[in-house]
Short mmCIF file of C-alpha atoms in Angstrom, two decimals:
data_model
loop_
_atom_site.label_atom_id
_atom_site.label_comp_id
_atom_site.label_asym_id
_atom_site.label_seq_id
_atom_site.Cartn_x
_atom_site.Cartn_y
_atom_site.Cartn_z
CA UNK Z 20 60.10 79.30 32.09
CA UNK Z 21 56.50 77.89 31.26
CA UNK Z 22 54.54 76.33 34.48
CA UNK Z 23 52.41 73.42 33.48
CA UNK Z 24 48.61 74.06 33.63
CA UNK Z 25 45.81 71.53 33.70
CA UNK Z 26 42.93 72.60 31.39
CA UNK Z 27 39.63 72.14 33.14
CA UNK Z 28 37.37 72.44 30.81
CA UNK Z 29 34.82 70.56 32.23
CA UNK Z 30 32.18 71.15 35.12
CA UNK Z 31 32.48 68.71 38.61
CA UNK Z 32 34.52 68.68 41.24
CA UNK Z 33 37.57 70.66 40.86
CA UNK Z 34 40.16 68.63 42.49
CA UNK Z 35 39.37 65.28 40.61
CA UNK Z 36 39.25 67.60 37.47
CA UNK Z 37 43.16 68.54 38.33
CA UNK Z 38 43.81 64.87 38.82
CA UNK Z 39 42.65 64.06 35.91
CA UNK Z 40 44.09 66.40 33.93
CA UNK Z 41 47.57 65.53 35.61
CA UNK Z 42 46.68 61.54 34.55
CA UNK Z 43 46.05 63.25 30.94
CA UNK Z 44 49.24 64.97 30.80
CA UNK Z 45 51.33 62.04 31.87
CA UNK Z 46 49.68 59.57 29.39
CA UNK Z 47 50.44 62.46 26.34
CA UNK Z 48 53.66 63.05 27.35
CA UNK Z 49 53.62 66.39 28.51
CA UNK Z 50 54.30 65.91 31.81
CA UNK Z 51 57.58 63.71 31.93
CA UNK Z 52 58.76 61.27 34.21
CA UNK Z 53 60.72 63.06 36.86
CA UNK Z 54 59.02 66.52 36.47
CA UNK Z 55 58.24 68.26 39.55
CA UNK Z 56 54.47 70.16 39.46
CA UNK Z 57 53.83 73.32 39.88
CA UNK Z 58 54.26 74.69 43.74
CA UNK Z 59 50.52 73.91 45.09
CA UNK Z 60 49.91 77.77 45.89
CA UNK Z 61 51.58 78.90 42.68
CA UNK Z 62 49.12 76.67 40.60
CA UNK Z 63 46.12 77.55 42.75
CA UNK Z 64 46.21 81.25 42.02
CA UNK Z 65 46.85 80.15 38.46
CA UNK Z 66 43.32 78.37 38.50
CA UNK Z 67 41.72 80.10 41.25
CA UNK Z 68 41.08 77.32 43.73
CA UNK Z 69 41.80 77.27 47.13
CA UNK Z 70 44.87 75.62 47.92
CA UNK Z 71 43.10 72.57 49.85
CA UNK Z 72 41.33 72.05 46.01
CA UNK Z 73 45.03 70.98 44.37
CA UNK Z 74 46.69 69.80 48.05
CA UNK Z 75 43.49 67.09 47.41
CA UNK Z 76 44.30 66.54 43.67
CA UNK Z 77 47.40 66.11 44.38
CA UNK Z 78 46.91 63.22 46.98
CA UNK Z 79 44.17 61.69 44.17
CA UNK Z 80 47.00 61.62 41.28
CA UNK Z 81 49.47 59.99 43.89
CA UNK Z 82 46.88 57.52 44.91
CA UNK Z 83 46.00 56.85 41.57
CA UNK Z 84 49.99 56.03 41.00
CA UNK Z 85 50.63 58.87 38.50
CA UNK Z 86 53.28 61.11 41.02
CA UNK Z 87 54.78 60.94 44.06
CA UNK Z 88 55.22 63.38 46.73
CA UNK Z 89 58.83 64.18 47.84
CA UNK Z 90 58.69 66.20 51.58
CA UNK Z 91 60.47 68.95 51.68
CA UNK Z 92 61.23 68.87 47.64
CA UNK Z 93 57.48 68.50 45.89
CA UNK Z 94 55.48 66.76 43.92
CA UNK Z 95 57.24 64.98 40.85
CA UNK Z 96 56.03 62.58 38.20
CA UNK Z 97 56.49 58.80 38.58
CA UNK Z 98 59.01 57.16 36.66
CA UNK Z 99 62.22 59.26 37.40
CA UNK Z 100 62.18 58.82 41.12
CA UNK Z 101 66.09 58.38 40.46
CA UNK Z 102 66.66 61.87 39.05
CA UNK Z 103 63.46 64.15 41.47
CA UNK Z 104 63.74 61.93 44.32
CA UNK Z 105 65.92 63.90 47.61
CA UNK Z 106 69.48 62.19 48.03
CA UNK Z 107 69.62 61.91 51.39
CA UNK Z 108 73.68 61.46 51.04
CA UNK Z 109 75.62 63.95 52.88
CA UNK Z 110 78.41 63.15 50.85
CA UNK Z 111 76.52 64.56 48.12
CA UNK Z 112 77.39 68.51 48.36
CA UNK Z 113 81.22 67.64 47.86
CA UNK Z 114 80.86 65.30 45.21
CA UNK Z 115 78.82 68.18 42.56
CA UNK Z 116 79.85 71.00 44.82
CA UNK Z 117 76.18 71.71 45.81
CA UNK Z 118 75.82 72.59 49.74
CA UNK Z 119 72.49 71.53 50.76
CA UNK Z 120 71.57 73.13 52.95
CA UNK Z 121 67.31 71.89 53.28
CA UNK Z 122 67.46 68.46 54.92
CA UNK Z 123 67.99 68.54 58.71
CA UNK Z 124 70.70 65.91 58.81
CA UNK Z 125 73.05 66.29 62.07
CA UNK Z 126 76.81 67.26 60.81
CA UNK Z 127 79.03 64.97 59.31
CA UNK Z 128 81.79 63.25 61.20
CA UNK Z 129 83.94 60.34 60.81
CA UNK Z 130 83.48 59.03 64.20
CA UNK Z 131 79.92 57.70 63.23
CA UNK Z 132 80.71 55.43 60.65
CA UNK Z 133 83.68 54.03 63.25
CA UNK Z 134 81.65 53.73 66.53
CA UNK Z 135 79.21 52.06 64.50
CA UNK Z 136 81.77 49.68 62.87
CA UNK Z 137 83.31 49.08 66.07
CA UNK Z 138 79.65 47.96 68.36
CA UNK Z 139 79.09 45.70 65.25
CA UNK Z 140 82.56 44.14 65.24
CA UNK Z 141 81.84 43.60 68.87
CA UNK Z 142 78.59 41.59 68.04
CA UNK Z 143 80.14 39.64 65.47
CA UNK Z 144 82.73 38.63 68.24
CA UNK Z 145 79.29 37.11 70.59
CA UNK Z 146 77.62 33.90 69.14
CA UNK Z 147 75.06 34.35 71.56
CA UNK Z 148 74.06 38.19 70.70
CA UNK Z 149 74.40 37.09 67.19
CA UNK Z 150 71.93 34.54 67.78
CA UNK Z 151 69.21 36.79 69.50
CA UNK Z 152 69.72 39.26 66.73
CA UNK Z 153 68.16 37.03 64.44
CA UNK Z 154 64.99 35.49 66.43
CA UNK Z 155 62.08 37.31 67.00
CA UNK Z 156 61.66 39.01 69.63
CA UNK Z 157 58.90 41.28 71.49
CA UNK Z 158 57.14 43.60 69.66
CA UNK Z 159 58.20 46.96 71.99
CA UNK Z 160 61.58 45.49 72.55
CA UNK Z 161 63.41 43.13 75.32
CA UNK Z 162 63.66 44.55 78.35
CA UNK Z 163 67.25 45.15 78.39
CA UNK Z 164 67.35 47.07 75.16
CA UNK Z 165 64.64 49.59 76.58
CA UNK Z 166 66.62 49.87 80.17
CA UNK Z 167 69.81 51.36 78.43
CA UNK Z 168 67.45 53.36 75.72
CA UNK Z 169 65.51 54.73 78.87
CA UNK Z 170 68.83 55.60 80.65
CA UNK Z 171 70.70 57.31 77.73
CA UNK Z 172 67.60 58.99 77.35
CA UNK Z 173 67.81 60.16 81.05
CA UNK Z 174 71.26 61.01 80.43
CA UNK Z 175 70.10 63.31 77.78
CA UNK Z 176 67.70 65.27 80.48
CA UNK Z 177 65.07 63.48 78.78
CA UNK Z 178 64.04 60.94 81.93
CA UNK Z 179 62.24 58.26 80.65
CA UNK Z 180 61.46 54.67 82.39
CA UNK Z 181 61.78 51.34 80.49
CA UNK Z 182 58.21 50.04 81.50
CA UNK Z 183 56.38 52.91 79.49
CA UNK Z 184 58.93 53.04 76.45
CA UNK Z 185 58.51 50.91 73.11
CA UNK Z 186 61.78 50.65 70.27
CA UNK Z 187 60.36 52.06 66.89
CA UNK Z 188 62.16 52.47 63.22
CA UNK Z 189 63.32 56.02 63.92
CA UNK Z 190 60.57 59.69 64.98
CA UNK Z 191 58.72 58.90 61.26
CA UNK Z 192 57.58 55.49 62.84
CA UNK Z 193 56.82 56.92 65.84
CA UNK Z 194 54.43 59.58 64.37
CA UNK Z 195 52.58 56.39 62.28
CA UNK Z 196 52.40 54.31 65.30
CA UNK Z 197 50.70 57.31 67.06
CA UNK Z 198 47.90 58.11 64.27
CA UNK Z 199 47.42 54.40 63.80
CA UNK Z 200 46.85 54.02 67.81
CA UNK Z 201 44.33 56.72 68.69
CA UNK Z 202 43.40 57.93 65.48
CA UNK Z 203 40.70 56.77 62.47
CA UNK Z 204 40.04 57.93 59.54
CA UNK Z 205 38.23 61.50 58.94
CA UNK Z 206 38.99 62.10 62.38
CA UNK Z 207 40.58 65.65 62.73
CA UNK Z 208 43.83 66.35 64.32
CA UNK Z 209 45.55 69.53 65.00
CA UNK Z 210 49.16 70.91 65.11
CA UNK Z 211 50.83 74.28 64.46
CA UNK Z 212 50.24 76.29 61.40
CA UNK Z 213 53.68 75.40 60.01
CA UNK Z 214 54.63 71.99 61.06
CA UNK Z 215 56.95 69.06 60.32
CA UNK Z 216 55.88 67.87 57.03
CA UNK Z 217 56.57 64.14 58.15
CA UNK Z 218 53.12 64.51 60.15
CA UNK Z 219 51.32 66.03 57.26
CA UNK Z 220 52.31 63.55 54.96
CA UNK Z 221 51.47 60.88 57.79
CA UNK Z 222 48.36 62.61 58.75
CA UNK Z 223 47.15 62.21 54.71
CA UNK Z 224 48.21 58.53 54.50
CA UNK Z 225 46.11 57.91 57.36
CA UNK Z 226 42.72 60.01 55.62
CA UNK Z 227 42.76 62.35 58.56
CA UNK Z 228 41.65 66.08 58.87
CA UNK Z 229 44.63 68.21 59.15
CA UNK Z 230 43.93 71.44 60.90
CA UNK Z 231 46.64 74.36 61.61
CA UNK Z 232 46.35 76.45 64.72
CA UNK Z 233 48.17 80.36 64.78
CA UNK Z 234 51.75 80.65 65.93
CA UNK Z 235 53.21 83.84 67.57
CA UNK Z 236 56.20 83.99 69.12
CA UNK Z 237 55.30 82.00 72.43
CA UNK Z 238 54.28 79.00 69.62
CA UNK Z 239 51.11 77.34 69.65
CA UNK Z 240 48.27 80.18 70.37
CA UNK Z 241 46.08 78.52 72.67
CA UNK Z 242 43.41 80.99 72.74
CA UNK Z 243 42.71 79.97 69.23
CA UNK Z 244 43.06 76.40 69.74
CA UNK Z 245 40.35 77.18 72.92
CA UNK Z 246 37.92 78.23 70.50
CA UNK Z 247 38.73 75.48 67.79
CA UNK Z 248 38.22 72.74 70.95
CA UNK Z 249 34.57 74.38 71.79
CA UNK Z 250 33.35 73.93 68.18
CA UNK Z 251 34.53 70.42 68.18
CA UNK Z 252 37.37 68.83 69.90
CA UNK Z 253 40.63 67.38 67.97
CA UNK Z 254 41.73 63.78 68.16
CA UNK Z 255 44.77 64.60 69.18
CA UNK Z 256 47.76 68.14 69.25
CA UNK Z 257 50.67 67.11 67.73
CA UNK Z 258 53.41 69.87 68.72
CA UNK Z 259 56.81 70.20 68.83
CA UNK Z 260 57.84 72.60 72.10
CA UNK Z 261 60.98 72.76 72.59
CA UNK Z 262 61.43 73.97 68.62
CA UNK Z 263 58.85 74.04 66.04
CA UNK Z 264 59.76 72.89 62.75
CA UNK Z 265 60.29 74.98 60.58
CA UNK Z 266 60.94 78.47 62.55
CA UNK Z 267 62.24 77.18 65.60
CA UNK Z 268 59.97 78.85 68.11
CA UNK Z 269 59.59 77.07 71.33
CA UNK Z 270 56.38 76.90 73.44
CA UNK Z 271 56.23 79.05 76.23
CA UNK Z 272 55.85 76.97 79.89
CA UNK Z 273 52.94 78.92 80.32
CA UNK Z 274 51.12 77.59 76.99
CA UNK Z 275 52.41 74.17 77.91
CA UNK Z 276 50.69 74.33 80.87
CA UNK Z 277 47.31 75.76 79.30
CA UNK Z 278 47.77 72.75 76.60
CA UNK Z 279 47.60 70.30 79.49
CA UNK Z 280 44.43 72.15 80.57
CA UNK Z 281 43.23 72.09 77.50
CA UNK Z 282 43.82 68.34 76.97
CA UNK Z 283 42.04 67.48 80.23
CA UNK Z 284 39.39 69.63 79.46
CA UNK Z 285 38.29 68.64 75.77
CA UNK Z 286 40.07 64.86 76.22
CA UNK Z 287 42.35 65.03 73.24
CA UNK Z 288 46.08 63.22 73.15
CA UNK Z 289 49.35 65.06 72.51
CA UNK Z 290 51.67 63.86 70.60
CA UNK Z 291 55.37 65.44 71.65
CA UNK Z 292 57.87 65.18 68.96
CA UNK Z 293 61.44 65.59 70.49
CA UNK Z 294 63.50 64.61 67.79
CA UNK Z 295 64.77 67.45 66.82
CA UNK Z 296 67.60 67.21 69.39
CA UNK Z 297 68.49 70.53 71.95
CA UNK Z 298 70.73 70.60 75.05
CA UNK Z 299 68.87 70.15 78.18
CA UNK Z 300 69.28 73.56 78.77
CA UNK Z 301 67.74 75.16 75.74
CA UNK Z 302 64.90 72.88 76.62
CA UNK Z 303 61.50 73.60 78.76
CA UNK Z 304 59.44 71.21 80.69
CA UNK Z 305 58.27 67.99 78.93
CA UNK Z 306 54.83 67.71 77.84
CA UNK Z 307 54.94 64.43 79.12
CA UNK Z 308 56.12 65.11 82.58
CA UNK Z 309 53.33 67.60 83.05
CA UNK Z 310 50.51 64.98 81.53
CA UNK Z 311 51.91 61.56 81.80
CA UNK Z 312 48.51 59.99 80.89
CA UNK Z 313 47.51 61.32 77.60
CA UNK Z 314 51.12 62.51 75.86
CA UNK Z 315 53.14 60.15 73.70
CA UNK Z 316 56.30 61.18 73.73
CA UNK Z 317 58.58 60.51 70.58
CA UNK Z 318 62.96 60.28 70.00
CA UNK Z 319 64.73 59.26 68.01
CA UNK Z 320 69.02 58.72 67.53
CA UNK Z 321 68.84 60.19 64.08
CA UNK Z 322 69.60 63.72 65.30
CA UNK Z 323 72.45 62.84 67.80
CA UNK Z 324 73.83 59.66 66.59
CA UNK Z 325 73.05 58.69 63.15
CA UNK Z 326 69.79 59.16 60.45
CA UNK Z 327 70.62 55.77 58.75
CA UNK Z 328 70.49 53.89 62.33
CA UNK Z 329 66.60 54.42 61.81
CA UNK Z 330 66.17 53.47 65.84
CA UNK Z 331 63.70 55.48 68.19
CA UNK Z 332 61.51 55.52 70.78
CA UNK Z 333 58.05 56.33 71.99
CA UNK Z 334 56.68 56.81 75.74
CA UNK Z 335 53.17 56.03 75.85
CA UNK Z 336 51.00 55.66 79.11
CA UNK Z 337 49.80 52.27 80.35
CA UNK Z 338 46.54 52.61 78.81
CA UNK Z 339 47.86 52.68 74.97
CA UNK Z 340 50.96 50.20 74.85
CA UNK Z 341 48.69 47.00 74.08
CA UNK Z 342 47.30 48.80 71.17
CA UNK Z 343 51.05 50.03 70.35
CA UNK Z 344 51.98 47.08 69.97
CA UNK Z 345 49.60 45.77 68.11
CA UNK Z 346 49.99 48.66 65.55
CA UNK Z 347 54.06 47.89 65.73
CA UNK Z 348 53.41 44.14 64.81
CA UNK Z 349 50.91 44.86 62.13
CA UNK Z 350 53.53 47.14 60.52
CA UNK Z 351 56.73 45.18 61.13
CA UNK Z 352 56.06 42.66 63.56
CA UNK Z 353 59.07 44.45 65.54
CA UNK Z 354 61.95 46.94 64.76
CA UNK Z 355 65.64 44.64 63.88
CA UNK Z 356 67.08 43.46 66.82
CA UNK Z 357 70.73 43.66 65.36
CA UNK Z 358 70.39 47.56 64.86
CA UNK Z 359 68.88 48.11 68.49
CA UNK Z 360 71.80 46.02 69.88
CA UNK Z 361 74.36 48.22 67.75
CA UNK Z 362 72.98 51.43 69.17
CA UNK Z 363 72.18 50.10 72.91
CA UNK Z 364 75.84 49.31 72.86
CA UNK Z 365 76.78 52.59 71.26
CA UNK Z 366 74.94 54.80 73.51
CA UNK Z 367 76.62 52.72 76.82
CA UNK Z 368 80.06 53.94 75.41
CA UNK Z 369 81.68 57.08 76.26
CA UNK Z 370 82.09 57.58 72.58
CA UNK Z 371 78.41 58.63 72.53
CA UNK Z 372 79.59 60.77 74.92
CA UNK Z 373 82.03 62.59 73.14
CA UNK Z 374 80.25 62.62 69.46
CA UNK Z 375 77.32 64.18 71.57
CA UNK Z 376 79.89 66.74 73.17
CA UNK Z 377 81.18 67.72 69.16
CA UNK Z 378 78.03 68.28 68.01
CA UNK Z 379 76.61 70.25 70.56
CA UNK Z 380 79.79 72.60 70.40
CA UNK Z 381 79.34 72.16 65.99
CA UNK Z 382 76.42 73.54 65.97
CA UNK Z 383 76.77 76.85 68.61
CA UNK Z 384 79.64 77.42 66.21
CA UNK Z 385 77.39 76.75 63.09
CA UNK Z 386 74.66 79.32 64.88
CA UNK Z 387 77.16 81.65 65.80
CA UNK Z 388 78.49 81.91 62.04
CA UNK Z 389 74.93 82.40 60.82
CA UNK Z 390 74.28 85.10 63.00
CA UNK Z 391 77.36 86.22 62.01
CA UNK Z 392 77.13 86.60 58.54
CA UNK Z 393 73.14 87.62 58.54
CA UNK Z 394 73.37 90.25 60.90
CA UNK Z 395 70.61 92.88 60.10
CA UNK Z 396 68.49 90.82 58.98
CA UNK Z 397 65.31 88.90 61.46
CA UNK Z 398 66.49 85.05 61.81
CA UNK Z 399 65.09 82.91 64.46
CA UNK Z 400 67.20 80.06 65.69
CA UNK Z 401 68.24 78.62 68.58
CA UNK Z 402 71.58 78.43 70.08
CA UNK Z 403 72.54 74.96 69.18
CA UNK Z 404 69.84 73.74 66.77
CA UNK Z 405 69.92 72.78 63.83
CA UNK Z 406 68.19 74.79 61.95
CA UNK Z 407 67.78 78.69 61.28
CA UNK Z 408 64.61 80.54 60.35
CA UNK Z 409 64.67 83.57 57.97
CA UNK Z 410 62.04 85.53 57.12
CA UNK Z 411 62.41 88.14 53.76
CA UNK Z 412 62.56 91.59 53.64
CA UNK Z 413 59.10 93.16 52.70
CA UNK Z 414 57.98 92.36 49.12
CA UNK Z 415 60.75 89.54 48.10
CA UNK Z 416 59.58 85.87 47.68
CA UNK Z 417 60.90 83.20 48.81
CA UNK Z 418 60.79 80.89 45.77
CA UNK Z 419 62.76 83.48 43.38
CA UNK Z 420 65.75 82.93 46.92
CA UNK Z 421 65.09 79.16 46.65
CA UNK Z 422 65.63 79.17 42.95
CA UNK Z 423 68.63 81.29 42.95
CA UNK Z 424 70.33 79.92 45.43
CA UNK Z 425 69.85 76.87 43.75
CA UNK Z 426 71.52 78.19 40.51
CA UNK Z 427 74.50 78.70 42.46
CA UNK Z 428 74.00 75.29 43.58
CA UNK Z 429 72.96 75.69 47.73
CA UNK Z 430 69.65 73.89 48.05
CA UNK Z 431 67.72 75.66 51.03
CA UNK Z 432 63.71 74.80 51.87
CA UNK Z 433 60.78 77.60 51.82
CA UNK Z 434 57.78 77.27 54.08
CA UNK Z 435 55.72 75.68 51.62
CA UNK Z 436 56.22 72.02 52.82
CA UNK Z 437 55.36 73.31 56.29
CA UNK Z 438 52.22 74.43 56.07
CA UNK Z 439 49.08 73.13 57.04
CA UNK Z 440 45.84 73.67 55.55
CA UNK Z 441 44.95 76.93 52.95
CA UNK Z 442 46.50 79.40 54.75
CA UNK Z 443 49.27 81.87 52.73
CA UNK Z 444 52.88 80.81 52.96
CA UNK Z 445 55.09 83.26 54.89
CA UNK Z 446 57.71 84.55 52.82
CA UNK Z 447 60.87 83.13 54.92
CA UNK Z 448 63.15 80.32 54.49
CA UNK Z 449 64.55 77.33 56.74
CA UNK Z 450 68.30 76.89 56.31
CA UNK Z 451 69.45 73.76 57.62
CA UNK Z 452 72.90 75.01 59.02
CA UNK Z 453 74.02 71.34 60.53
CA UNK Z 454 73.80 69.76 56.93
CA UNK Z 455 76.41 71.10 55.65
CA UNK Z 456 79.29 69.12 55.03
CA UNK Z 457 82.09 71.65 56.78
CA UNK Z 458 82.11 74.94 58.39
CA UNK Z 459 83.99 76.21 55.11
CA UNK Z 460 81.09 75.49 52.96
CA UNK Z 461 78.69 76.41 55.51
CA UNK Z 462 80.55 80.05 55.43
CA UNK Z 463 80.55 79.97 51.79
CA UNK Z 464 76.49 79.08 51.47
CA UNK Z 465 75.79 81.96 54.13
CA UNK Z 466 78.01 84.72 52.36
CA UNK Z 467 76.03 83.85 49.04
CA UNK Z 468 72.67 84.27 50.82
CA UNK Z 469 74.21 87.56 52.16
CA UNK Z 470 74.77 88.68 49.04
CA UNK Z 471 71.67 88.11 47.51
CA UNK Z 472 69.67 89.34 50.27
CA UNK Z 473 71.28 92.79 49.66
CA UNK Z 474 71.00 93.00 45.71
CA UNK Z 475 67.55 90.55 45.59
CA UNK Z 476 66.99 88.68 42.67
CA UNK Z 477 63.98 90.15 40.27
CA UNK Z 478 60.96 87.48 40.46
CA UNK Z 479 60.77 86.04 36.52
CA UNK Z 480 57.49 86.27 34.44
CA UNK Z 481 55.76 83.36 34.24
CA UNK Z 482 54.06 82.40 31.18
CA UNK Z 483 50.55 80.55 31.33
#
């Protein structure tokens, strides 16, 4: 297999020469639409640049229109966003009889589709609800709408008041709103090494200076970010405690406590992700609880109820809500009311209730199989997330296992959309153990990774 190289020939800066050459490429026709680039770190040991060099060219051929950027996936030419683009369908792996197993999507189940059908069949049934649903309506949300989000929220062990919380388009909107809010451009923010690369892509849209802070097994080292604050202070932390994403370690209470120091010391935000949804008792102490006046705190239902409901929330103290909102309007003016009143209604029913009780006993049993069937080998999970963290043996990489697996059609995610800044991929992979459309496949994606992890695949030449 030959990796496309851009020739640069010429003297100047090095990531407008890559940009360039990708523009050159398209125009000739050797880049195609729908071809995916070369892995950033795989063509910046071709060239000898640092990483940063073709992240930047990158982000200078996508603003010039010639590629997009896919998260998780890559970076694929424009024009066959049908073909590289993800599917997001988790119908998908039984229709081909791929298991996909590198999008956190929660696990399938017909009761979704019908507690949704049945809460709109409901507001059909009210002229008057119908008739709010299509006026305008407050930028951070009517007051009733945020009282029942606030209290399923509560309900959830996640308390939250309705005064503080504003109704966003889903977590992805609530990380926008944040960066728009307190941030401006060539500001620097900071968040762990590997991190959600929703933020990173957010973080670039927005011009901002990305920086990664160490991880050990207590998350987020704090000593380093101590040092990083005394040579100049971040904008804002953007962390994820109660799992990171991708390797599921949760920050310890004691560096959740030092972060609040920290915070109050060098006057930066946090931004607290809590999407990725855990049982209360998997769960440590908010961020928000401990520092109410500078942590935004961000939900959404996409993990519990639905992805395709695209409804969240974001706690913000008093001080930042005016500019919120102004951010919300400038955006959308304000998120549908017809979807908020579909999932305010939803989450008041005790069917909420009992999806909510399935999944959380779906996904022990999904962990459980994992562990299972991987024994031996050093995962990180926990016990009813989503996700599962596995780093390699010593010596095997983890894009010859992403592109085997993927020839026996399971689609799992490396760490190379996680990471922040120029520092070396770990060699481990993320499997997404909840996307999977049964337990049966699930089993049969897991033995196939088994098997592979004890006869490896050989890493293939690649050609220049």
């Amino acid at each position: 297999m030959t990796m496309w190289i851009p020739s640069l020939s010429h003297q100047g800066v090095r990531y407008r020469a890559i940009a360039e050459s990708i523009a050159v490429a398209v125009q000739a026709g050797e880049l195609a639409p729908g071809e995916k680039l070369p892995p950033q770190r795989r063509l910046a040991d071709r060239l000898g640049v640092t990483v940063g060099t073709v992240t930047r060219a990158y982000a200078e051929a996508e603003r010039q229109g010639w590629v997009v950027a896919r998260v998780g996936s890559g970076t694929f030419v424009r024009g066959g966003e049908g073909s590289a683009g993800q599917d997001f369908l988790a119908s998908r792996p039984v229709a081909d009889g791929t298991i996909d197993l590198s999008l956190s999507l929660p696990p399938p189940h017909p009761m979704r589709a019908a507690s949704l059908g049945r809460v709109l069949q409901e507001i059909a049934e009210q002229p008057a609800v119908l008739q709010r649903a299509v006026e305008y309506q407050p930028d951070r949300g009517v007051p009733a709408h945020r009282e029942q989000l606030a209290a399923w929220m509560t309900r959830l062990g996640m308390p939250a008041d309705p005064e503080p919380l504003i109704v966003t388009q889903g977590g992805q909107h609530g990380i926008n709103l944040a960066l728009q809010s307190l941030t401006r451009p060539g500001e620097r923010i900071v968040a762990d090494v590997l991190t959600y690369p929703g933020l990173i892509t957010a973080a670039s849209q927005a011009h901002l200076k990305l920086q990664g802070v160490p991880m050990d097994d207590q998350g987020m080292d704090m000593d380093a970010l101590a040092r990083l604050c005394a040579q100049q202070a971040p904008r804002l932390v953007y962390v994820t405690p109660d799992q990171n994403n991708p390797t599921g370690t949760p920050l310890s209470e004691t560096r959740r406590e030092r972060l609040v120091a920290l915070a109050r010391q060098h006057d930066f935000w946090i931004v607290e992700d809590g999407v990725q949804y855990l049982p209360e008792a998997e769960r440590g102490t908010p961020i928000y609880r401990l520092a109410p006046e500078r942590t935004l705190f961000i939900f959404s239902t996409a993990k519990v109820l639905a992805g395709g409901l695209r409804i969240g929330t974001l706690l913000a103290p008093p001080a930042l809500r005016e500019r919120l909102g102004t951010a919300l309007r400038a955006q959308s003016w304000m998120v549908p009311p017809l979807m908020v009143e579909a999932v305010c209604r939803w989450v008041a029913s005790a069917e909420s209730d009992t999806l909510l009780a399935w999944l959380i006993e779906e996904l022990g049993e999904r962990q459980r199989m994992a562990r299972k069937r991987l024994a031996g080998h050093a995962i990180n999970s926990r016990g009813h997330s989503n996700n599962l963290w596995l780093p390699l043996p010593e010596g095997l990489r983890s894009a010859v296992f992403v592109e085997a697996l993927a020839q026996r059609k399971i689609l799992v995610s490396s760490a190379e959309p996680f990471c922040v800044g120029s520092e070396p991929a770990p060699q481990a992979l993320r499997l997404c153990l909840s996307a999977a459309p049964s337990r049966e496949a699930l089993a049969q994606a897991l033995d196939t990774l088994a098997e592979l992890l004890a006869a490896p695949p050989a890493a293939p030449w690649q050609t220049l």
